[in-house]
mmCIF file of C-alpha atoms in Angstrom:
data_model
loop_
_atom_site.group_PDB
_atom_site.id
_atom_site.type_symbol
_atom_site.label_atom_id
_atom_site.label_comp_id
_atom_site.label_asym_id
_atom_site.label_seq_id
_atom_site.Cartn_x
_atom_site.Cartn_y
_atom_site.Cartn_z
ATOM 1 C CA MET A 618 0.131 0.031 -0.025
ATOM 2 C CA VAL A 619 1.231 3.489 -0.718
ATOM 3 C CA TYR A 620 -0.349 6.977 -0.582
ATOM 4 C CA TYR A 621 -0.750 9.457 -3.523
ATOM 5 C CA SER A 622 1.206 12.181 -1.472
ATOM 6 C CA GLU A 623 3.902 9.688 -1.166
ATOM 7 C CA VAL A 624 4.282 8.928 -4.988
ATOM 8 C CA ILE A 625 3.950 12.459 -6.459
ATOM 9 C CA GLY A 626 7.370 13.998 -7.088
ATOM 10 C CA LYS A 627 9.222 10.702 -6.966
ATOM 11 C CA PRO A 628 11.717 9.897 -9.673
ATOM 12 C CA ILE A 629 11.079 7.779 -12.636
ATOM 13 C CA PHE A 630 13.910 5.490 -13.998
ATOM 14 C CA GLY A 631 14.401 3.763 -17.328
ATOM 15 C CA ARG A 632 15.514 -0.184 -17.193
ATOM 16 C CA ASN A 633 19.013 0.789 -16.881
ATOM 17 C CA SER A 634 18.268 3.380 -13.948
ATOM 18 C CA SER A 635 18.603 6.172 -16.471
ATOM 19 C CA HIS A 636 16.517 9.194 -14.850
ATOM 20 C CA ILE A 637 13.536 9.904 -17.055
ATOM 21 C CA GLY A 638 11.739 12.724 -14.878
ATOM 22 C CA LYS A 639 9.400 12.888 -11.917
ATOM 23 C CA VAL A 640 5.972 11.544 -11.180
ATOM 24 C CA ALA A 641 3.583 14.845 -11.895
ATOM 25 C CA ASP A 642 0.333 12.862 -11.579
ATOM 26 C CA LEU A 643 -1.508 9.390 -12.110
ATOM 27 C CA CYS A 644 -4.136 9.024 -14.447
ATOM 28 C CA PHE A 645 -6.835 6.172 -13.864
ATOM 29 C CA LYS A 646 -9.985 4.340 -15.287
ATOM 30 C CA ASP A 647 -12.951 3.991 -12.740
ATOM 31 C CA GLY A 648 -14.674 0.457 -12.197
ATOM 32 C CA LEU A 649 -17.107 -1.154 -9.950
ATOM 33 C CA ARG A 650 -15.152 -1.558 -6.692
ATOM 34 C CA TYR A 651 -11.574 0.003 -7.734
ATOM 35 C CA ALA A 652 -10.205 2.570 -10.112
ATOM 36 C CA CYS A 653 -7.120 1.134 -11.912
ATOM 37 C CA ILE A 654 -4.191 3.265 -12.598
ATOM 38 C CA THR A 655 -3.466 3.505 -16.428
ATOM 39 C CA GLY A 656 -0.379 5.678 -16.496
ATOM 40 C CA ILE A 657 1.870 7.921 -14.951
ATOM 41 C CA ALA A 658 2.115 11.648 -15.741
ATOM 42 C CA THR A 659 5.847 12.709 -16.188
ATOM 43 C CA SER A 660 7.516 16.081 -15.848
ATOM 44 C CA LYS A 661 10.861 17.618 -16.743
ATOM 45 C CA ARG A 662 12.838 15.572 -19.178
ATOM 46 C CA LYS A 663 9.829 14.100 -20.770
ATOM 47 C CA ARG A 664 6.308 15.059 -20.730
ATOM 48 C CA GLY A 665 3.375 12.870 -21.542
ATOM 49 C CA ILE A 666 1.791 9.603 -20.089
ATOM 50 C CA VAL A 667 3.679 6.394 -19.442
ATOM 51 C CA LYS A 668 1.349 3.632 -19.668
ATOM 52 C CA TRP A 669 1.287 1.409 -16.764
ATOM 53 C CA ARG A 670 1.909 -1.525 -18.734
ATOM 54 C CA ASP A 671 5.632 0.031 -19.149
ATOM 55 C CA VAL A 672 6.021 0.062 -15.321
ATOM 56 C CA ALA A 673 8.154 -2.778 -13.953
ATOM 57 C CA GLU A 674 7.915 -1.523 -10.123
ATOM 58 C CA LEU A 675 6.912 0.971 -7.927
ATOM 59 C CA GLY A 676 8.633 0.747 -4.728
ATOM 60 C CA ASP A 677 12.054 0.855 -3.008
ATOM 61 C CA LYS A 678 15.314 -0.210 -4.585
ATOM 62 C CA PRO A 679 18.213 -1.210 -2.009
ATOM 63 C CA ASP A 680 20.972 -0.147 -4.564
ATOM 64 C CA ASN A 681 19.404 3.384 -5.201
ATOM 65 C CA SER A 682 19.444 6.451 -3.222
ATOM 66 C CA CYS A 683 15.969 7.267 -3.667
ATOM 67 C CA PRO A 684 13.608 5.267 -0.960
ATOM 68 C CA LEU A 685 10.682 5.263 -3.368
ATOM 69 C CA GLY A 686 10.734 5.390 -7.257
ATOM 70 C CA VAL A 687 8.938 4.265 -10.349
ATOM 71 C CA TYR A 688 11.063 1.930 -12.339
ATOM 72 C CA LEU A 689 10.174 1.068 -15.991
ATOM 73 C CA ASN A 690 10.771 -2.062 -17.859
ATOM 74 C CA LYS A 691 12.031 -0.127 -21.021
ATOM 75 C CA GLU A 692 14.596 2.623 -21.657
ATOM 76 C CA VAL A 693 13.414 6.023 -22.522
ATOM 77 C CA GLU A 694 13.997 5.659 -26.061
ATOM 78 C CA GLU A 695 11.701 2.665 -26.183
ATOM 79 C CA ILE A 696 8.876 4.279 -24.489
ATOM 80 C CA LYS A 697 5.910 5.679 -26.466
ATOM 81 C CA PHE A 698 4.662 8.562 -24.560
ATOM 82 C CA SER A 699 0.734 9.224 -24.896
ATOM 83 C CA ASP A 700 -0.808 12.513 -24.810
ATOM 84 C CA ILE A 701 -1.857 14.055 -21.408
ATOM 85 C CA SER A 702 -5.470 13.122 -20.689
ATOM 86 C CA GLY A 703 -7.614 12.428 -17.663
ATOM 87 C CA PRO A 704 -9.148 11.699 -15.104
ATOM 88 C CA PHE A 705 -6.289 12.415 -12.670
ATOM 89 C CA LEU A 706 -5.872 11.651 -9.038
ATOM 90 C CA LYS A 707 -5.411 15.456 -8.597
ATOM 91 C CA ASP A 708 -8.968 15.871 -9.690
ATOM 92 C CA ILE A 709 -10.179 13.879 -6.595
ATOM 93 C CA ILE A 710 -7.746 15.374 -4.094
ATOM 94 C CA ASP A 711 -9.579 18.171 -1.815
ATOM 95 C CA LYS A 712 -12.927 17.295 -3.379
ATOM 96 C CA GLN A 713 -16.061 17.125 -1.332
ATOM 97 C CA ILE A 714 -17.627 13.675 -1.488
ATOM 98 C CA ILE A 715 -20.450 11.695 -0.051
ATOM 99 C CA ASP A 716 -19.425 9.027 2.333
ATOM 100 C CA VAL A 717 -22.323 6.619 1.571
ATOM 101 C CA LYS A 718 -22.053 4.255 4.445
ATOM 102 C CA GLY A 719 -21.462 7.236 6.806
ATOM 103 C CA ALA A 720 -24.109 9.596 5.555
ATOM 104 C CA ARG A 721 -22.100 12.565 5.515
ATOM 105 C CA ILE A 722 -20.032 14.967 3.457
ATOM 106 C CA VAL A 723 -16.421 14.847 3.592
ATOM 107 C CA ARG A 724 -13.177 16.001 1.935
ATOM 108 C CA VAL A 725 -10.508 13.918 0.260
ATOM 109 C CA ASN A 726 -7.081 14.663 1.856
ATOM 110 C CA ASP A 727 -5.104 11.643 0.436
ATOM 111 C CA ILE A 728 -5.679 8.694 -1.585
ATOM 112 C CA LEU A 729 -4.797 5.099 -0.866
ATOM 113 C CA LEU A 730 -3.225 2.957 -3.506
ATOM 114 C CA GLY A 731 -2.702 -0.823 -3.530
ATOM 115 C CA ARG A 732 -1.817 -3.590 -5.975
ATOM 116 C CA LEU A 733 -4.593 -5.692 -7.494
ATOM 117 C CA GLY A 734 -2.300 -8.387 -9.601
ATOM 118 C CA SER A 735 -0.088 -6.604 -11.643
ATOM 119 C CA ARG A 736 -2.058 -3.378 -11.565
ATOM 120 C CA LEU A 737 -2.252 -0.427 -9.224
ATOM 121 C CA ALA A 738 -5.533 0.887 -7.939
ATOM 122 C CA ILE A 739 -7.321 3.229 -5.824
ATOM 123 C CA ILE A 740 -8.374 1.328 -2.886
ATOM 124 C CA GLY A 741 -10.164 4.112 -0.956
ATOM 125 C CA VAL A 742 -9.500 7.831 0.085
ATOM 126 C CA ASP A 743 -8.205 9.143 3.533
ATOM 127 C CA VAL A 744 -10.541 11.727 4.895
ATOM 128 C CA SER A 745 -8.427 12.247 8.102
ATOM 129 C CA THR A 746 -6.529 15.181 9.321
ATOM 130 C CA LYS A 747 -3.558 12.797 8.963
ATOM 131 C CA GLY A 748 -4.016 12.627 5.399
ATOM 132 C CA LEU A 749 -3.596 16.227 5.067
ATOM 133 C CA LEU A 750 -0.588 16.273 7.258
ATOM 134 C CA ARG A 751 0.945 13.510 5.270
ATOM 135 C CA ARG A 752 0.648 15.725 2.003
ATOM 136 C CA PHE A 753 2.570 18.400 3.956
ATOM 137 C CA GLY A 754 5.189 15.900 4.829
ATOM 138 C CA ILE A 755 4.709 16.185 8.729
ATOM 139 C CA SER A 756 2.466 13.325 9.648
ATOM 140 C CA LYS A 757 5.440 11.469 11.249
ATOM 141 C CA PHE A 758 5.334 13.872 14.003
ATOM 142 C CA PHE A 759 1.759 12.806 14.699
ATOM 143 C CA PRO A 760 2.226 8.950 15.224
ATOM 144 C CA ARG A 761 -0.819 8.601 17.417
ATOM 145 C CA MET A 762 -3.199 10.029 14.659
ATOM 146 C CA ASN A 763 -5.197 7.763 12.715
ATOM 147 C CA GLU A 764 -6.211 7.413 9.269
ATOM 148 C CA HIS A 765 -9.818 7.498 8.230
ATOM 149 C CA ILE A 766 -10.027 5.450 4.942
ATOM 150 C CA ILE A 767 -13.346 5.206 3.016
ATOM 151 C CA LEU A 768 -13.283 2.563 0.470
ATOM 152 C CA TRP A 769 -13.707 3.767 -3.120
ATOM 153 C CA LYS A 770 -16.762 1.842 -3.598
ATOM 154 C CA ASP A 771 -18.317 3.795 -0.872
ATOM 155 C CA VAL A 772 -17.438 6.909 -2.377
ATOM 156 C CA ALA A 773 -19.659 9.383 -4.645
ATOM 157 C CA PRO A 774 -18.082 12.819 -5.704
ATOM 158 C CA LEU A 775 -20.206 15.896 -5.764
ATOM 159 C CA SER A 776 -17.874 18.182 -7.763
ATOM 160 C CA ARG A 777 -18.644 18.838 -11.311
ATOM 161 C CA GLU A 778 -15.110 18.199 -12.647
ATOM 162 C CA ILE A 779 -15.390 14.434 -11.550
ATOM 163 C CA LYS A 780 -19.151 13.766 -12.122
ATOM 164 C CA ASN A 781 -18.514 11.793 -15.275
ATOM 165 C CA LEU A 782 -16.771 9.114 -13.337
ATOM 166 C CA ARG A 783 -18.869 6.346 -14.461
ATOM 167 C CA VAL A 784 -19.944 4.385 -11.308
ATOM 168 C CA LYS A 785 -19.298 6.903 -8.604
ATOM 169 C CA ILE A 786 -22.648 8.468 -8.654
ATOM 170 C CA LYS A 787 -24.208 5.461 -7.403
ATOM 171 C CA GLN A 788 -28.082 5.814 -7.402
ATOM 172 C CA ASP A 789 -28.558 2.464 -5.833
ATOM 173 C CA ARG A 790 -26.236 3.183 -2.801
ATOM 174 C CA LEU A 791 -27.635 6.526 -2.061
ATOM 175 C CA ASN A 792 -31.125 5.361 -2.258
ATOM 176 C CA GLU A 793 -30.050 2.934 0.538
ATOM 177 C CA LEU A 794 -29.823 6.083 2.831
ATOM 178 C CA HIS A 795 -32.865 7.099 4.478
ATOM 179 C CA PRO A 796 -34.564 10.495 3.309
ATOM 180 C CA ALA A 797 -33.970 12.269 6.656
ATOM 181 C CA GLU A 798 -30.125 11.317 6.374
ATOM 182 C CA ILE A 799 -29.834 12.705 2.825
ATOM 183 C CA ALA A 800 -31.610 15.881 3.811
ATOM 184 C CA ASP A 801 -29.482 16.504 6.739
ATOM 185 C CA MET A 802 -26.287 15.582 4.618
ATOM 186 C CA ILE A 803 -26.873 17.916 1.888
ATOM 187 C CA ARG A 804 -27.449 21.194 4.148
ATOM 188 C CA ASP A 805 -24.101 22.519 3.625
ATOM 189 C CA LEU A 806 -23.775 21.767 -0.139
ATOM 190 C CA ASN A 807 -23.837 24.676 -2.595
ATOM 191 C CA LEU A 808 -26.571 25.033 -4.950
ATOM 192 C CA GLU A 809 -24.987 23.053 -7.778
ATOM 193 C CA GLU A 810 -24.158 20.120 -5.490
ATOM 194 C CA LYS A 811 -27.917 20.085 -4.061
ATOM 195 C CA VAL A 812 -29.317 19.784 -7.450
ATOM 196 C CA MET A 813 -26.696 17.246 -8.377
ATOM 197 C CA VAL A 814 -27.675 14.822 -5.276
ATOM 198 C CA PHE A 815 -31.410 15.358 -6.335
ATOM 199 C CA ASN A 816 -30.714 14.292 -9.781
ATOM 200 C CA THR A 817 -28.842 11.170 -8.703
ATOM 201 C CA LEU A 818 -31.606 10.007 -6.463
ATOM 202 C CA GLY A 819 -34.664 7.702 -7.707
ATOM 203 C CA ARG A 820 -37.801 9.681 -8.016
ATOM 204 C CA GLU A 821 -39.447 8.360 -4.943
ATOM 205 C CA LYS A 822 -36.460 8.906 -2.753
ATOM 206 C CA ALA A 823 -36.008 12.503 -4.069
ATOM 207 C CA ALA A 824 -39.584 13.176 -3.298
ATOM 208 C CA GLU A 825 -39.203 11.709 0.309
ATOM 209 C CA THR A 826 -36.107 13.575 0.904
ATOM 210 C CA LEU A 827 -37.904 16.882 -0.583
ATOM 211 C CA LEU A 828 -40.454 16.216 2.084
ATOM 212 C CA ARG A 829 -38.059 16.258 5.041
ATOM 213 C CA ALA A 830 -35.591 18.907 3.737
ATOM 214 C CA GLN A 831 -35.377 22.338 5.213
ATOM 215 C CA PRO A 832 -37.307 25.076 3.256
ATOM 216 C CA GLU A 833 -34.338 26.494 1.859
ATOM 217 C CA ILE A 834 -33.369 23.517 0.252
ATOM 218 C CA GLN A 835 -36.966 22.977 -0.957
ATOM 219 C CA GLN A 836 -37.056 26.097 -2.701
ATOM 220 C CA THR A 837 -33.767 25.404 -4.182
ATOM 221 C CA VAL A 838 -35.481 22.265 -5.891
ATOM 222 C CA PHE A 839 -38.402 24.127 -6.996
ATOM 223 C CA ASN A 840 -36.307 26.788 -8.563
ATOM 224 C CA ASN A 841 -33.938 24.374 -10.392
ATOM 225 C CA LEU A 842 -35.863 21.348 -11.428
ATOM 226 C CA SER A 843 -38.354 21.491 -14.151
ATOM 227 C CA PHE A 844 -42.113 21.110 -13.343
ATOM 228 C CA ARG A 845 -42.198 17.855 -15.466
ATOM 229 C CA LYS A 846 -39.488 16.433 -13.483
ATOM 230 C CA ILE A 847 -41.181 17.317 -10.063
ATOM 231 C CA ALA A 848 -44.432 15.839 -11.540
ATOM 232 C CA LYS A 849 -42.743 12.677 -12.151
ATOM 233 C CA MET A 850 -41.214 12.591 -8.809
ATOM 234 C CA LEU A 851 -44.431 13.254 -7.001
ATOM 235 C CA GLU A 852 -46.179 10.428 -8.812
ATOM 236 C CA THR A 853 -44.421 7.884 -7.078
ATOM 237 C CA ILE A 854 -45.489 8.956 -3.467
ATOM 238 C CA PRO A 855 -48.837 8.856 -1.793
ATOM 239 C CA PRO A 856 -50.992 11.759 -2.678
ATOM 240 C CA ASP A 857 -51.194 13.193 0.859
ATOM 241 C CA ASN A 858 -47.344 13.637 0.758
ATOM 242 C CA ALA A 859 -47.345 15.004 -2.864
ATOM 243 C CA ALA A 860 -49.899 17.465 -1.545
ATOM 244 C CA ALA A 861 -47.694 18.453 1.157
ATOM 245 C CA ILE A 862 -44.961 19.251 -1.039
ATOM 246 C CA LEU A 863 -47.133 20.956 -3.548
ATOM 247 C CA ASN A 864 -48.249 23.151 -0.385
ATOM 248 C CA MET A 865 -44.654 24.399 -0.164
ATOM 249 C CA MET A 866 -44.780 25.798 -3.739
ATOM 250 C CA PRO A 867 -46.429 29.011 -5.131
ATOM 251 C CA SER A 868 -50.001 28.340 -6.210
ATOM 252 C CA VAL A 869 -49.136 28.915 -9.873
ATOM 253 C CA SER A 870 -46.344 26.625 -9.950
ATOM 254 C CA ASN A 871 -48.184 23.876 -8.274
ATOM 255 C CA LEU A 872 -51.145 24.200 -10.636
ATOM 256 C CA LYS A 873 -48.518 23.677 -13.532
ATOM 257 C CA VAL A 874 -47.142 20.525 -11.977
ATOM 258 C CA LEU A 875 -50.544 19.147 -11.248
ATOM 259 C CA ARG A 876 -51.430 19.500 -14.996
ATOM 260 C CA LEU A 877 -48.223 17.432 -15.762
ATOM 261 C CA MET A 878 -49.218 14.646 -13.461
ATOM 262 C CA LYS A 879 -51.118 11.365 -14.173
ATOM 263 C CA PRO A 880 -54.938 12.439 -14.165
ATOM 264 C CA GLY A 881 -55.952 9.900 -11.461
ATOM 265 C CA ILE A 882 -53.023 10.769 -9.116
ATOM 266 C CA ALA A 883 -53.402 14.500 -9.927
ATOM 267 C CA ALA A 884 -57.349 14.267 -9.041
ATOM 268 C CA LYS A 885 -56.435 12.630 -5.629
ATOM 269 C CA THR A 886 -53.664 15.263 -4.977
ATOM 270 C CA LYS A 887 -56.161 17.990 -5.716
ATOM 271 C CA LYS A 888 -58.862 16.628 -3.452
ATOM 272 C CA ILE A 889 -56.219 16.975 -0.402
ATOM 273 C CA LEU A 890 -55.288 20.330 -1.697
ATOM 274 C CA SER A 891 -58.963 21.505 -1.587
ATOM 275 C CA TYR A 892 -58.828 21.431 2.221
ATOM 276 C CA GLY A 893 -57.455 24.411 4.127
ATOM 277 C CA ARG A 894 -53.940 23.973 5.185
ATOM 278 C CA ARG A 895 -54.756 23.810 8.996
ATOM 279 C CA THR A 896 -57.704 21.452 8.602
ATOM 280 C CA ALA A 897 -57.699 17.736 9.373
ATOM 281 C CA GLY A 898 -58.653 16.911 5.571
ATOM 282 C CA SER A 899 -55.170 18.525 4.509
ATOM 283 C CA LEU A 900 -53.330 15.735 6.812
ATOM 284 C CA MET A 901 -55.475 12.825 5.596
ATOM 285 C CA SER A 902 -54.799 10.330 2.938
ATOM 286 C CA THR A 903 -56.904 9.160 0.057
ATOM 287 C CA ASN A 904 -56.154 5.551 0.811
ATOM 288 C CA PHE A 905 -58.292 3.468 3.239
ATOM 289 C CA LEU A 906 -58.668 0.187 4.761
ATOM 290 C CA ILE A 907 -61.688 -2.363 5.389
ATOM 291 C CA LEU A 908 -61.175 -3.909 8.575
ATOM 292 C CA ASP A 909 -63.357 -6.778 9.869
ATOM 293 C CA GLU A 910 -65.579 -5.645 12.790
ATOM 294 C CA ASN A 911 -64.064 -8.356 15.136
ATOM 295 C CA PHE A 912 -60.457 -6.952 14.773
ATOM 296 C CA SER A 913 -59.290 -5.839 18.220
ATOM 297 C CA SER A 914 -57.656 -2.482 18.248
ATOM 298 C CA LYS A 915 -53.998 -3.979 18.615
ATOM 299 C CA LYS A 916 -54.571 -5.991 15.617
ATOM 300 C CA ALA A 917 -56.065 -3.048 13.542
ATOM 301 C CA ILE A 918 -53.059 -0.881 14.389
ATOM 302 C CA SER A 919 -50.551 -3.764 13.603
ATOM 303 C CA LEU A 920 -52.254 -4.069 10.385
ATOM 304 C CA ILE A 921 -52.057 -0.565 9.552
ATOM 305 C CA ARG A 922 -48.403 -0.198 10.328
ATOM 306 C CA GLU A 923 -47.500 -3.032 7.820
#
């Protein structure tokens, strides 16, 4: 295992120990559980990408003064440098991400790399203060401080620059979180990030999250999602909840949303909206249960909860 901060700036050597340059960055390709390193961006003598297949070893060499270096299986004249392209690990450093398992927003301070067969891959990200100190080269002065590694499969980025990582915006994993957790988690995000999270969620989970969100977040969503998208979202939840959300919108807007909803669902929602906001009717659901007259109160309540 090695950290990104420990690799950057380290020397790159050809097969016969000729110095080619230094590690400027690492590029990668995303995957389901890990992201494999595809190449090394070099600086100084040669600029470009050395493909990972040309790397023999990343590590220590007893006969070399450098404790950590990249050692290639070819000489510099034999290497075909590729054009510089991304994404790069620098695109992840300092970015805000969702810790899906912890249901919170954190910042990437370092990146943990590890071997997968003959490949090097992103194993996880370090969101601890120690990760930040490691980047400054002073973590050794804080030996009791612990890392906090979040596995790559449990990471979802929020920044637009890395939103195209194919599997990182994981709708299924975000939908595992409770709507209240998501609503609480996104409070401190900026406008773009709030909208991005809602666009990532499934329609039903987005609607349930909106119902539990703070008024300013609700207003942000109303202002930045199309009426059609809001209508499709509200069709997935009970009419009483849909009515509660529409009641938060300006009357002109909620009428437009109702026109875009399926007629049957819109009619039930309109019925609830027709009651005053402070009346019992506005709190009731259009669904009902028929219970046998011999049911006890306990059995009836148990059935309703199911």
